[in-house]
Coordinates of C-alpha atoms (C1' of nucleotides) in Angstrom, one line a residue:
Chain Q
M247 CA -7.2 184.6 -95.2
F248 CA -6.5 184.2 -91.5
L249 CA -9.5 182.0 -90.9
D250 CA -8.1 179.5 -93.4
F251 CA -4.8 179.3 -91.5
T252 CA -6.8 178.9 -88.3
S253 CA -8.8 176.0 -89.5
E254 CA -5.7 174.3 -90.9
V255 CA -4.0 174.6 -87.5
E256 CA -7.2 173.3 -85.8
S257 CA -7.3 170.2 -88.0
L258 CA -3.6 169.5 -87.6
L259 CA -3.8 169.8 -83.9
K260 CA -7.0 167.8 -83.7
A261 CA -5.6 165.0 -85.8
A262 CA -2.4 164.9 -83.7
L263 CA -4.4 164.7 -80.5
E264 CA -6.6 161.9 -81.9
R265 CA -3.5 160.0 -83.0
R266 CA -2.1 160.1 -79.5
G267 CA -5.6 159.3 -78.0
F268 CA -5.6 162.7 -76.3
N269 CA -9.2 163.4 -77.3
V270 CA -10.3 164.1 -73.7
Y271 CA -10.8 167.8 -74.0
M272 CA -12.2 168.1 -77.5
E273 CA -15.5 169.7 -76.4
G274 CA -16.3 173.3 -76.0
V275 CA -15.2 176.6 -77.3
N276 CA -11.6 176.9 -78.1
S277 CA -10.8 173.5 -76.7
L278 CA -7.5 173.6 -78.5
A279 CA -6.5 176.6 -76.5
L280 CA -5.5 178.6 -79.5
E281 CA -4.5 182.2 -79.3
T282 CA -2.7 184.9 -81.2
S283 CA 0.5 185.6 -79.5
P284 CA 3.7 187.6 -79.8
H285 CA 5.6 184.3 -80.0
A286 CA 3.8 182.8 -82.9
D287 CA 1.1 183.4 -85.5
L288 CA -1.1 181.1 -83.6
A289 CA -0.1 179.4 -80.3
S290 CA -1.7 176.5 -78.4
S291 CA -1.4 175.8 -74.7
V292 CA -3.5 172.8 -74.9
A293 CA -0.8 170.7 -73.2
F294 CA -1.6 172.5 -69.9
R295 CA -5.2 171.4 -70.1
L296 CA -4.3 167.8 -70.7
A297 CA -1.8 167.6 -68.0
P298 CA -4.1 167.0 -65.0
V299 CA -6.0 164.3 -67.0
L300 CA -2.9 162.5 -68.4
K301 CA -0.9 163.0 -65.2
K302 CA 2.1 164.1 -67.2
S303 CA 4.0 167.3 -67.4
P304 CA 2.7 169.9 -70.0
V305 CA 6.2 169.9 -71.5
A306 CA 6.1 166.2 -72.1
I307 CA 2.6 166.3 -73.5
A308 CA 3.4 169.2 -75.8
S309 CA 6.4 167.3 -77.1
E310 CA 4.3 164.2 -77.8
I311 CA 1.7 166.2 -79.6
H312 CA 4.5 167.9 -81.6
K313 CA 5.9 164.5 -82.7
A314 CA 2.4 163.3 -83.7
L315 CA 1.7 166.3 -85.9
S316 CA 1.3 165.6 -89.6
K317 CA 4.2 167.0 -91.7
S318 CA 2.0 167.8 -94.6
F319 CA 1.2 171.5 -94.4
D320 CA -0.6 173.8 -96.7
L321 CA -0.5 177.3 -95.2
V322 CA 1.6 176.3 -92.1
D323 CA 5.3 176.9 -92.4
R324 CA 6.4 175.1 -89.2
V325 CA 5.4 174.2 -85.7
E326 CA 7.8 175.0 -83.0
L327 CA 7.9 173.3 -79.7
K328 CA 8.6 175.8 -77.0
G329 CA 8.4 174.2 -73.6
P330 CA 4.7 173.5 -73.0
Y331 CA 3.7 175.7 -76.0
L332 CA 3.1 174.7 -79.6
N333 CA 3.8 177.6 -81.9
F334 CA 2.4 177.6 -85.4
F335 CA 3.8 179.9 -88.1
I336 CA 2.3 180.9 -91.5
N337 CA 4.3 180.1 -94.6
R338 CA 5.2 182.0 -97.7
K339 CA 2.3 180.6 -99.7
F340 CA -0.1 182.0 -97.2
L341 CA 1.5 185.5 -97.4
S342 CA 1.5 185.4 -101.2
S343 CA -2.0 184.2 -101.4
V344 CA -3.2 187.0 -99.1
V345 CA -1.6 189.6 -101.3
K346 CA -3.0 188.0 -104.4
Q347 CA -6.5 187.6 -103.1
A348 CA -6.6 191.2 -101.8
Q349 CA -5.8 192.6 -105.3
V350 CA -9.5 192.4 -106.4
G351 CA -13.0 192.1 -105.1
D352 CA -13.8 191.5 -101.5
P353 CA -12.0 188.4 -100.3
W354 CA -13.0 189.2 -96.7
K355 CA -16.7 188.6 -97.3
G356 CA -17.7 186.0 -94.7
K357 CA -19.6 182.8 -94.9
M358 CA -22.3 183.6 -92.4
A359 CA -25.8 183.4 -93.8
G360 CA -29.4 184.1 -92.7
S361 CA -31.6 187.1 -92.2
V362 CA -31.0 189.5 -89.3
I363 CA -33.1 192.4 -88.1
V364 CA -31.1 195.0 -86.3
E365 CA -33.2 197.6 -84.6
H366 CA -31.3 200.7 -83.6
T367 CA -31.7 204.4 -82.8
S368 CA -35.5 204.3 -82.4
A369 CA -35.3 207.6 -80.6
N370 CA -38.6 209.1 -79.5
P371 CA -39.9 211.8 -81.9
D372 CA -39.6 214.4 -79.3
G373 CA -36.4 216.2 -80.3
P374 CA -33.1 215.9 -82.1
L375 CA -30.6 213.1 -81.5
H376 CA -28.1 214.1 -78.9
V377 CA -24.6 212.8 -78.3
G378 CA -26.0 209.9 -76.2
H379 CA -28.4 208.7 -78.9
I380 CA -25.7 208.6 -81.5
R381 CA -24.0 205.9 -79.5
N382 CA -27.0 203.8 -80.3
S383 CA -27.0 204.8 -83.9
V384 CA -23.3 204.3 -84.5
I385 CA -23.1 200.9 -82.7
G386 CA -26.3 199.8 -84.5
D387 CA -25.2 200.9 -88.0
T388 CA -21.7 199.5 -87.5
L389 CA -23.2 196.1 -86.5
V390 CA -25.5 196.2 -89.5
R391 CA -22.4 196.7 -91.7
I392 CA -20.4 194.0 -89.9
L393 CA -23.2 191.5 -90.2
R394 CA -23.5 192.2 -93.9
K395 CA -19.8 191.9 -94.3
A396 CA -20.0 188.6 -92.5
G397 CA -22.5 187.4 -95.1
C398 CA -25.9 188.0 -93.5
T399 CA -28.9 189.7 -95.0
V400 CA -29.7 192.5 -92.7
D401 CA -32.7 194.7 -92.3
A402 CA -32.0 197.9 -90.3
E403 CA -35.2 198.9 -88.6
Y404 CA -36.3 202.1 -86.8
Y405 CA -39.2 201.6 -84.3
V406 CA -41.2 204.8 -84.2
N407 CA -42.7 205.4 -80.8
D408 CA -45.7 207.4 -81.9
M409 CA -48.1 206.2 -79.2
G410 CA -46.2 207.1 -76.0
R411 CA -46.7 209.8 -73.5
Q412 CA -43.7 211.7 -75.0
T413 CA -45.3 212.0 -78.4
A414 CA -48.6 213.0 -76.9
M415 CA -46.7 215.7 -75.0
V416 CA -45.3 216.9 -78.3
V417 CA -48.7 216.9 -79.9
W418 CA -50.0 218.9 -76.9
G419 CA -47.0 221.2 -77.3
I420 CA -47.7 221.9 -81.0
D421 CA -51.2 222.8 -80.1
H422 CA -50.2 225.3 -77.5
F423 CA -46.9 226.7 -78.8
K424 CA -45.6 227.5 -82.2
L425 CA -43.1 225.4 -84.1
D426 CA -40.5 228.1 -84.9
G427 CA -39.3 227.0 -88.4
S428 CA -35.9 225.8 -87.2
K429 CA -34.8 222.3 -88.2
A430 CA -37.8 220.0 -87.6
D431 CA -36.4 217.9 -84.7
H432 CA -35.1 221.0 -83.0
A433 CA -38.3 222.8 -83.4
I434 CA -40.2 219.8 -81.9
A435 CA -37.8 219.8 -78.9
K436 CA -38.7 223.4 -78.2
V437 CA -42.4 222.8 -77.9
Y438 CA -41.8 219.5 -76.1
I439 CA -39.6 221.3 -73.5
A440 CA -42.2 224.1 -73.2
A441 CA -45.0 221.5 -72.8
N442 CA -43.1 219.8 -70.0
K443 CA -42.5 223.1 -68.2
E444 CA -46.2 223.9 -68.5
A445 CA -47.1 220.4 -67.2
E446 CA -45.0 221.0 -64.1
K447 CA -47.1 223.9 -63.0
N448 CA -50.5 222.9 -64.5
P449 CA -51.9 219.5 -63.6
L450 CA -54.5 219.9 -66.3
V451 CA -51.9 219.2 -68.9
A452 CA -51.4 215.6 -67.8
Q453 CA -55.1 215.0 -68.1
E454 CA -55.3 216.5 -71.6
V455 CA -52.3 214.5 -72.6
A456 CA -53.9 211.3 -71.2
A457 CA -57.0 212.1 -73.2
L458 CA -54.9 212.5 -76.4
I459 CA -53.3 209.1 -75.8
Q460 CA -56.7 207.5 -75.4
H461 CA -58.1 209.1 -78.5
Y462 CA -55.1 208.1 -80.6
E463 CA -55.1 204.5 -79.4
S464 CA -58.8 204.0 -79.8
G465 CA -58.8 205.7 -83.2
D466 CA -62.0 207.4 -82.5
D467 CA -60.8 210.9 -83.5
P468 CA -59.3 211.2 -87.0
A469 CA -58.1 214.8 -86.2
V470 CA -56.1 213.6 -83.2
A471 CA -54.6 210.7 -85.2
K472 CA -53.6 213.1 -87.9
K473 CA -51.8 215.3 -85.3
F474 CA -49.8 212.3 -83.9
V475 CA -48.8 211.1 -87.3
W476 CA -47.8 214.5 -88.5
A477 CA -45.8 215.3 -85.3
A478 CA -43.9 212.0 -85.4
E479 CA -43.2 212.2 -89.1
Y480 CA -42.0 215.8 -88.7
A481 CA -39.6 215.0 -85.9
I482 CA -38.4 211.8 -87.5
G483 CA -37.7 213.7 -90.7
G484 CA -35.2 215.9 -88.8
I485 CA -33.7 212.9 -87.1
L486 CA -33.1 211.0 -90.4
E487 CA -31.4 214.1 -91.8
T488 CA -28.9 214.0 -88.9
L489 CA -28.4 210.2 -89.4
R490 CA -27.6 210.8 -93.0
R491 CA -24.9 213.2 -91.9
M492 CA -23.4 210.3 -90.1
N493 CA -23.8 208.0 -93.1
I494 CA -26.6 206.0 -91.4
S495 CA -29.8 204.9 -92.9
H496 CA -32.6 202.5 -92.1
D497 CA -34.2 200.0 -94.4
S498 CA -37.6 199.9 -92.8
F499 CA -39.7 201.7 -90.2
H500 CA -42.3 200.2 -87.9
W501 CA -44.7 202.4 -86.0
E502 CA -46.0 201.3 -82.6
S503 CA -49.5 202.2 -83.7
E504 CA -49.2 199.5 -86.5
F505 CA -49.4 196.8 -83.8
V506 CA -52.4 198.4 -82.1
R507 CA -54.3 198.9 -85.4
D508 CA -53.8 195.3 -86.6
G509 CA -54.9 193.9 -83.2
S510 CA -51.6 192.1 -82.5
V511 CA -51.1 193.9 -79.2
Y512 CA -54.4 192.5 -78.0
E513 CA -53.4 189.0 -79.1
I514 CA -50.3 189.4 -77.1
I515 CA -52.3 190.3 -74.0
K516 CA -54.6 187.3 -74.6
N517 CA -51.7 185.0 -74.9
L518 CA -50.1 186.3 -71.8
E519 CA -53.4 185.8 -70.0
K520 CA -53.2 182.1 -70.8
T521 CA -50.0 181.8 -68.8
G522 CA -52.1 182.4 -65.7
L523 CA -49.6 185.0 -64.4
T524 CA -51.7 188.0 -65.2
V525 CA -53.5 190.0 -62.5
R526 CA -55.6 193.1 -62.3
E527 CA -54.5 195.4 -59.6
E528 CA -56.0 198.9 -59.0
G529 CA -57.6 198.6 -62.4
A530 CA -54.3 198.0 -64.3
F531 CA -53.7 194.7 -66.1
Q532 CA -50.3 193.3 -65.1
L533 CA -48.0 190.4 -65.6
D534 CA -46.5 188.9 -62.5
L535 CA -42.9 187.8 -63.2
S536 CA -41.8 187.4 -59.6
R537 CA -41.0 183.7 -60.1
F538 CA -38.4 184.9 -62.7
G539 CA -36.8 187.2 -60.2
F540 CA -38.6 190.5 -61.1
D541 CA -40.1 192.0 -58.0
K542 CA -42.1 194.7 -59.9
K543 CA -45.0 193.6 -62.0
M544 CA -45.1 194.4 -65.7
V545 CA -48.0 196.6 -66.5
L546 CA -49.6 195.7 -69.8
K547 CA -52.6 198.0 -69.7
R548 CA -53.3 201.1 -67.8
A549 CA -56.4 201.5 -65.7
N550 CA -57.9 203.6 -68.5
G551 CA -57.5 200.7 -70.9
T552 CA -54.6 202.1 -73.0
T553 CA -51.5 200.0 -73.6
L554 CA -47.9 200.8 -72.8
Y555 CA -44.7 200.8 -74.7
I556 CA -43.7 197.4 -73.4
T557 CA -47.0 195.8 -74.6
R558 CA -46.6 197.2 -78.1
D559 CA -43.0 196.3 -78.0
L560 CA -43.9 192.6 -77.3
A561 CA -46.1 192.7 -80.5
Y562 CA -43.2 194.2 -82.5
H563 CA -40.8 191.5 -81.2
R564 CA -43.2 188.8 -82.2
W565 CA -43.3 190.3 -85.7
K566 CA -39.5 190.5 -85.8
A567 CA -39.1 186.9 -84.7
A568 CA -41.4 185.8 -87.4
H569 CA -39.6 187.7 -90.1
S570 CA -36.0 186.9 -89.4
E571 CA -33.6 184.3 -88.3
R572 CA -31.8 186.5 -85.8
E573 CA -32.8 189.8 -84.2
V574 CA -30.7 192.3 -82.5
D575 CA -31.8 195.3 -80.3
I576 CA -29.5 198.1 -79.5
L577 CA -30.6 199.7 -76.2
G578 CA -29.3 202.2 -73.7
S579 CA -28.5 200.9 -70.2
D580 CA -31.8 202.5 -68.9
H581 CA -33.5 199.6 -70.8
K582 CA -31.7 196.8 -69.0
L583 CA -34.6 195.9 -66.7
I584 CA -37.4 196.4 -69.2
S585 CA -35.6 194.4 -71.9
A586 CA -35.0 191.5 -69.5
Q587 CA -38.7 191.5 -68.6
L588 CA -39.6 191.7 -72.3
R589 CA -37.4 188.7 -73.0
T590 CA -39.0 186.7 -70.2
A591 CA -42.5 187.6 -71.4
L592 CA -41.5 186.5 -74.9
K593 CA -40.2 183.2 -73.6
L594 CA -43.5 182.6 -71.8
M595 CA -45.2 182.9 -75.2
D596 CA -42.6 180.7 -76.8
I597 CA -41.4 183.5 -79.1
R598 CA -37.7 183.7 -79.9
E599 CA -35.9 186.4 -77.8
P600 CA -33.8 189.1 -79.3
E601 CA -30.1 189.4 -78.7
V602 CA -29.8 192.7 -76.8
V603 CA -26.7 195.0 -77.1
I604 CA -26.8 197.3 -74.1
F605 CA -24.6 200.4 -74.1
E606 CA -23.8 202.4 -71.1
F607 CA -24.6 206.1 -70.8
V608 CA -22.9 209.1 -72.3
S609 CA -23.0 212.0 -69.8
L610 CA -21.9 215.6 -69.9
P611 CA -19.2 216.9 -67.5
T612 CA -22.1 218.6 -65.8
G613 CA -24.2 215.5 -65.4
S614 CA -26.6 213.4 -67.4
M615 CA -28.5 214.5 -70.4
S616 CA -32.3 215.1 -70.7
T617 CA -34.3 216.0 -73.8
R618 CA -37.2 217.0 -71.6
R619 CA -35.2 219.5 -69.6
G620 CA -33.4 220.7 -72.8
K621 CA -30.1 219.6 -71.3
F622 CA -28.2 218.0 -74.1
I623 CA -25.6 218.5 -76.8
S624 CA -27.3 217.7 -80.1
A625 CA -25.6 215.5 -82.7
D626 CA -26.1 218.3 -85.2
E627 CA -24.1 220.7 -83.0
L628 CA -21.4 218.1 -82.6
L629 CA -21.1 217.5 -86.3
D630 CA -21.1 221.2 -87.0
E631 CA -18.2 221.8 -84.6
V632 CA -16.2 218.8 -85.7
E633 CA -16.6 219.8 -89.3
K634 CA -15.5 223.4 -88.5
Q635 CA -12.4 222.1 -86.8
A636 CA -11.7 219.7 -89.7
F637 CA -12.0 222.5 -92.1
I638 CA -9.3 224.4 -90.2
E639 CA -7.1 221.3 -90.3
V640 CA -7.5 220.7 -94.0
T641 CA -6.8 224.3 -94.8
K642 CA -3.6 224.1 -92.7
R643 CA -2.4 221.2 -94.8
R644 CA -3.9 221.9 -98.3
P645 CA -4.1 225.7 -98.5
E646 CA -3.8 225.6 -102.3
E647 CA -6.9 223.5 -102.7
T648 CA -10.3 225.0 -103.5
E649 CA -12.8 225.8 -100.8
D650 CA -15.1 223.2 -102.2
F651 CA -12.5 220.6 -101.9
R652 CA -11.6 221.6 -98.4
H653 CA -15.2 221.6 -97.3
E654 CA -15.9 218.2 -98.8
V655 CA -12.8 216.7 -97.1
A656 CA -13.8 218.3 -93.8
R657 CA -17.3 216.9 -94.1
Q658 CA -16.0 213.4 -94.6
V659 CA -13.3 213.7 -91.9
A660 CA -15.9 215.0 -89.5
Q661 CA -18.3 212.1 -90.3
G662 CA -15.6 209.6 -89.7
A663 CA -14.2 211.3 -86.6
V664 CA -17.6 211.3 -84.9
R665 CA -18.3 207.7 -85.8
Y666 CA -14.9 206.5 -84.8
D667 CA -14.9 208.3 -81.5
V668 CA -18.1 206.6 -80.6
V669 CA -17.5 203.1 -81.9
K670 CA -13.9 202.7 -80.5
V671 CA -15.1 202.4 -77.0
S672 CA -16.6 199.2 -75.8
A673 CA -20.4 199.5 -75.3
D674 CA -20.3 198.6 -71.7
K675 CA -18.2 201.5 -70.7
A676 CA -19.9 204.7 -69.5
T677 CA -18.4 207.7 -71.1
V678 CA -18.3 211.5 -70.5
F679 CA -18.6 213.7 -73.5
D680 CA -15.5 215.8 -74.0
W681 CA -15.2 218.6 -76.6
T682 CA -11.4 218.6 -76.6
A683 CA -11.3 214.8 -77.3
A684 CA -14.1 215.1 -79.9
L685 CA -12.1 217.8 -81.8
D686 CA -8.8 215.9 -81.6
F687 CA -7.8 214.2 -84.9
D688 CA -4.8 212.3 -83.7
K689 CA -3.7 208.8 -83.8
L690 CA -6.7 207.1 -82.1
S691 CA -9.1 208.6 -84.5
A692 CA -10.7 208.2 -87.9
P693 CA -8.5 210.6 -89.8
F694 CA -5.5 208.5 -88.8
I695 CA -7.0 205.6 -90.7
Q696 CA -8.4 207.7 -93.5
Y697 CA -5.0 209.3 -93.9
S698 CA -3.3 205.9 -94.4
H699 CA -5.9 205.0 -97.0
A700 CA -5.2 208.4 -98.8
R701 CA -1.5 207.7 -98.7
A702 CA -2.0 204.3 -100.3
C703 CA -4.2 205.9 -103.0
S704 CA -1.6 208.5 -103.6
I705 CA 1.1 206.0 -104.4
L706 CA -1.3 204.0 -106.6
R707 CA -2.3 207.2 -108.4
K708 CA 1.4 207.8 -109.2
A709 CA 2.5 204.3 -110.0
G710 CA -0.6 202.3 -110.8
T711 CA -1.2 198.6 -110.0
P712 CA 1.1 196.0 -111.4
A713 CA -0.2 193.4 -113.8
Q714 CA 2.5 190.9 -112.6
F715 CA 4.3 190.8 -109.4
N716 CA 6.3 188.4 -107.2
S717 CA 5.1 188.6 -103.7
D718 CA 8.0 186.4 -102.5
L719 CA 10.0 189.6 -102.6
L720 CA 8.0 191.0 -99.7
T721 CA 10.3 189.7 -97.0
G722 CA 10.8 192.8 -94.8
E723 CA 9.6 192.5 -91.2
N724 CA 7.2 195.4 -91.7
E725 CA 5.9 193.9 -95.0
I726 CA 5.1 190.5 -93.4
A727 CA 3.5 192.2 -90.4
L728 CA 1.3 194.2 -92.8
I729 CA 0.3 191.2 -94.8
K730 CA -0.7 189.3 -91.7
K731 CA -2.7 192.2 -90.5
I732 CA -4.5 192.4 -93.8
S733 CA -5.3 188.7 -93.6
E734 CA -6.9 189.1 -90.1
F735 CA -9.8 191.1 -91.4
D736 CA -12.0 188.1 -91.9
S737 CA -11.5 186.7 -88.4
V738 CA -12.1 190.1 -86.9
I739 CA -15.4 190.4 -88.8
E740 CA -16.5 186.9 -87.8
R741 CA -15.8 187.6 -84.1
A742 CA -17.4 191.0 -84.1
A743 CA -20.5 189.6 -85.9
R744 CA -20.7 186.7 -83.4
D745 CA -20.2 188.7 -80.2
L746 CA -21.9 191.9 -81.5
K747 CA -18.9 194.0 -80.5
P748 CA -18.2 196.6 -83.1
H749 CA -15.4 198.2 -81.1
Q750 CA -13.2 195.2 -82.0
L751 CA -13.3 196.3 -85.6
A752 CA -12.3 199.8 -84.6
T753 CA -9.3 198.4 -82.8
Y754 CA -8.4 196.4 -85.9
A755 CA -8.7 199.4 -88.1
R756 CA -6.2 201.3 -86.0
E757 CA -3.8 198.4 -86.1
L758 CA -4.1 198.0 -89.8
A759 CA -3.5 201.7 -90.5
E760 CA -0.5 201.6 -88.1
S761 CA 1.0 198.6 -89.9
F762 CA 0.6 200.4 -93.2
N763 CA 2.1 203.6 -91.9
I764 CA 5.2 201.7 -90.7
F765 CA 5.5 199.9 -94.0
Y766 CA 5.2 203.3 -95.7
R767 CA 8.0 204.8 -93.6
Y768 CA 10.5 201.9 -94.1
S769 CA 9.7 200.4 -97.5
P770 CA 10.0 202.9 -100.4
V771 CA 7.8 201.9 -103.2
I772 CA 8.1 204.2 -106.2
D773 CA 11.8 204.5 -106.0
A774 CA 12.4 200.8 -105.5
E775 CA 14.0 198.6 -108.2
T776 CA 11.4 197.3 -110.7
E777 CA 10.6 193.8 -109.3
V778 CA 10.6 195.0 -105.7
K779 CA 8.6 198.0 -106.8
D780 CA 5.9 195.9 -108.4
A781 CA 5.7 193.6 -105.4
R782 CA 5.4 196.5 -103.0
L783 CA 2.8 198.2 -105.3
A784 CA 0.8 195.0 -105.0
L785 CA 1.0 195.2 -101.3
V786 CA 0.0 198.9 -101.3
N787 CA -3.0 197.9 -103.5
A788 CA -3.9 195.1 -101.1
S789 CA -3.6 197.5 -98.1
R790 CA -5.7 200.1 -99.9
N791 CA -8.4 197.5 -100.5
A792 CA -8.3 196.3 -96.9
L793 CA -8.3 199.8 -95.5
R794 CA -11.2 200.7 -97.8
E795 CA -13.2 197.7 -96.8
T796 CA -12.5 198.3 -93.1
L797 CA -13.5 201.9 -93.3
D798 CA -16.5 201.0 -95.3
T799 CA -17.6 198.5 -92.7
L800 CA -17.2 201.2 -90.0
G801 CA -19.3 203.5 -92.1
I802 CA -16.4 205.9 -92.4
P803 CA -15.6 207.5 -95.8
A804 CA -12.5 206.2 -97.4
L805 CA -11.0 209.4 -98.9
E806 CA -8.6 209.1 -101.8
T807 CA -7.0 212.4 -101.0
M808 CA -7.2 214.6 -97.9
Chain N
rG224 C1' -32.0 198.8 -49.7
rG225 C1' -32.1 195.3 -54.3
rG226 C1' -30.6 194.2 -59.5
rC227 C1' -27.3 195.0 -63.6
rG228 C1' -22.7 197.2 -65.5
rC229 C1' -18.0 199.4 -64.9
rG230 C1' -13.0 200.3 -62.0
rU231 C1' -6.1 198.9 -66.2
rG232 C1' 0.4 204.6 -65.7
rG233 C1' -1.4 212.0 -64.6
rC234 C1' -5.9 211.5 -68.3
rC235 C1' -8.7 208.3 -72.1
rU236 C1' -9.0 203.4 -73.6
rA237 C1' -7.8 197.8 -75.7
rG238 C1' -7.0 193.1 -73.5
rU239 C1' -11.6 190.1 -69.3
rC240 C1' -16.7 186.2 -72.4
rA241 C1' -13.1 180.9 -74.2
rG242 C1' -7.1 182.0 -67.5
rG243 C1' -1.1 181.0 -70.1
rA244 C1' 5.0 182.7 -72.2
rU245 C1' 7.9 190.7 -71.1
rA246 C1' 0.1 194.0 -69.3
rA247 C1' -1.0 196.9 -75.3
rG248 C1' -2.3 201.8 -77.6
rG249 C1' -3.5 207.0 -77.6
rC250 C1' -3.4 212.0 -75.0
rG251 C1' -0.2 214.8 -72.1
rG252 C1' 5.7 215.1 -70.7
rC253 C1' 10.8 214.7 -72.4
rA254 C1' 14.2 213.6 -76.9
rG255 C1' 14.6 212.9 -82.2
rC256 C1' 13.0 212.3 -87.9
rC257 C1' 10.5 216.2 -93.8
rU258 C1' 17.0 217.7 -100.2
rC259 C1' 12.8 210.9 -99.3
rC260 C1' 5.8 208.0 -102.3
rU261 C1' 0.7 213.6 -98.3
rA262 C1' 4.6 214.9 -91.0
rA263 C1' -3.5 214.1 -89.9
rG264 C1' 2.9 210.4 -90.2
rC265 C1' 7.4 207.6 -87.9
rU266 C1' 11.2 206.6 -83.8
rG267 C1' 13.1 206.6 -78.8
rU268 C1' 12.2 207.7 -73.5
rA269 C1' 9.9 208.2 -68.6
rG270 C1' 5.4 206.5 -66.3
rA271 C1' 1.0 200.6 -63.9
rU272 C1' 1.2 196.9 -56.6
rC273 C1' -4.6 195.9 -63.7
rG274 C1' -9.9 199.7 -57.2
rG275 C1' -8.6 196.9 -51.9
rG276 C1' -8.6 192.0 -49.6
rG277 C1' -9.2 186.8 -49.8
rG278 C1' -9.7 182.2 -52.7
rU279 C1' -9.3 178.5 -57.0
rU280 C1' -5.0 177.1 -60.3
rC281 C1' 1.2 174.7 -62.3
rG282 C1' -0.3 179.9 -63.9
rA283 C1' -5.2 185.3 -62.6
rA284 C1' -6.1 192.0 -65.4
rU285 C1' -9.1 187.6 -66.9
rC286 C1' -12.7 182.7 -62.9
rC287 C1' -15.1 182.6 -57.5
rC288 C1' -16.2 185.3 -52.7
rU289 C1' -16.1 189.9 -50.2
rC290 C1' -15.5 195.1 -49.4
rC291 C1' -15.0 200.1 -51.5
rG292 C1' -16.0 203.8 -55.5
rC293 C1' -18.8 205.3 -60.0
rG294 C1' -23.0 204.7 -63.6
rC295 C1' -27.9 202.9 -64.9
rC296 C1' -32.5 200.9 -63.3
rC297 C1' -36.2 199.5 -59.5
rG298 C1' -43.1 204.7 -63.1
rC299 C1' -50.3 202.8 -65.0
rC300 C1' -42.8 207.1 -68.8
rA301 C1' -39.9 205.3 -72.8

RNA sequence: GGGCGCGUGGCCUAGUCAGGAUAAGGCGGCAGCCUCCUAAGCUGUAGAUCGGGGGUUCGAAUCCCUCCGCGCCCGCCA
């Protein structure tokens, strides 16, 4: 696929540069200055980089390189010299091999290896996921899928914050108010909000909550421990149900308490003590990171002896580092500082640091969300509404279908629409939640891509896949553009897996669907003359497979009819 | 006040990390395309001093400096 073409161009260019003795700039990323371009399948502007060193004009250098290029090509058709640019073009063999490879199996499966732990969602068990949380879940789950597609073995983990103040507040809330029997996570939110309200007017609540934390951490009261575990499990149960609605699941769960019970939190504290950077101030045990640019000290233990989230998280990260070759954390922008401190502390202990993907906040038109104040739009509500709208849209288009069919399509369209809306935006862009946009199923959305896939399936249902075909007959501009787009899947995956940027795959998915739709519009398949028909059917099959794999990697259902 | 992130047509966004050859999509606007494989589609058109200013460079949306605006953080919360 495209990576094969890329590496051939790289070796051609490298060999030519060596032949001319131009190996000055052969270090570093993209030293050959290769890029995709409207002027070529792959273009190099390396001549510009060599010009100041060689003291010659870029045009002259490009010309010399061009002359020095080997003439024996495999996937390259020709190299055109265009002023200072070297333009590489793919050949017929490449196009044919893409169509052929894409007929069966998963030719885009990457060659990356190694075990990766991706921690995502890890929302506190104090309420349902809201439209901000799902940015974490969708980015995380999409990265899990991308890394797997790239060839890695991935463990998706949920870190359950059962020891924090929020959970203690929930436990206190359950003791003083009634869970009302609504969906577990929503019921938990109600008592949590009520408890917070109570705490605002009654200072005794804070004391009781602190006592709960102490008892749970010391393990001296089995009844308290039972309450914490029950509350967290109850809330997480509801959260997982919501995640399932979005086609998201975790492979393993680690509880904060696990790292207290096995003593590793205390080992961490001991190890940090050895750095000589710890101090006791006002009774609290703290780590001074000022020499690394953090003006606030990192508190490891409260004055009352209990540990904090950050301390337990250090222990969890030590465990993750020991059980993987690469670890990724998905965190909201409110964790920027704390995660930087965490990485510094890990470095001090000589523990491998995680790669951290930070996403910016999702806010409401009325301001930022808050579970504690009950100010949020839940993921369940969003999914319900989107599904309702999708049902209306399906019914408009397929009124003759059964209600079951329309509901099932609506469910899968909604699932995709919600995921795509979230993943299509780069993580470092803050967004404002907008109902109108969320309920719009037009071009920059999952249904657009699902629809292309369904169209391909429809053709294949009618005409089948050809046993024999001659892909050299696929010479139309739209056909060639589509084949190229299909071939790019592997390079998109590799890049997204390396940079941890799932939105790049979302962009690719849209482009792929667009290419297919244009082909669909201009290249009739079923009515074409036999040989052309078979070749086009093969291309439809290749497109269907590429669309299916792309959707699958985005966690979006690939509907065969909609 | 300090740290980090963001600022691209009326609105939302890609491109920025690895500087290159006419700044790319969507929504909305206007004008077209269903005797033709699902029109959740396709085509055309109008609309951008890439937040402002300076700098580096043969070349800057992209790198550096500075200013402005917005977001997040600066808890013995997570």
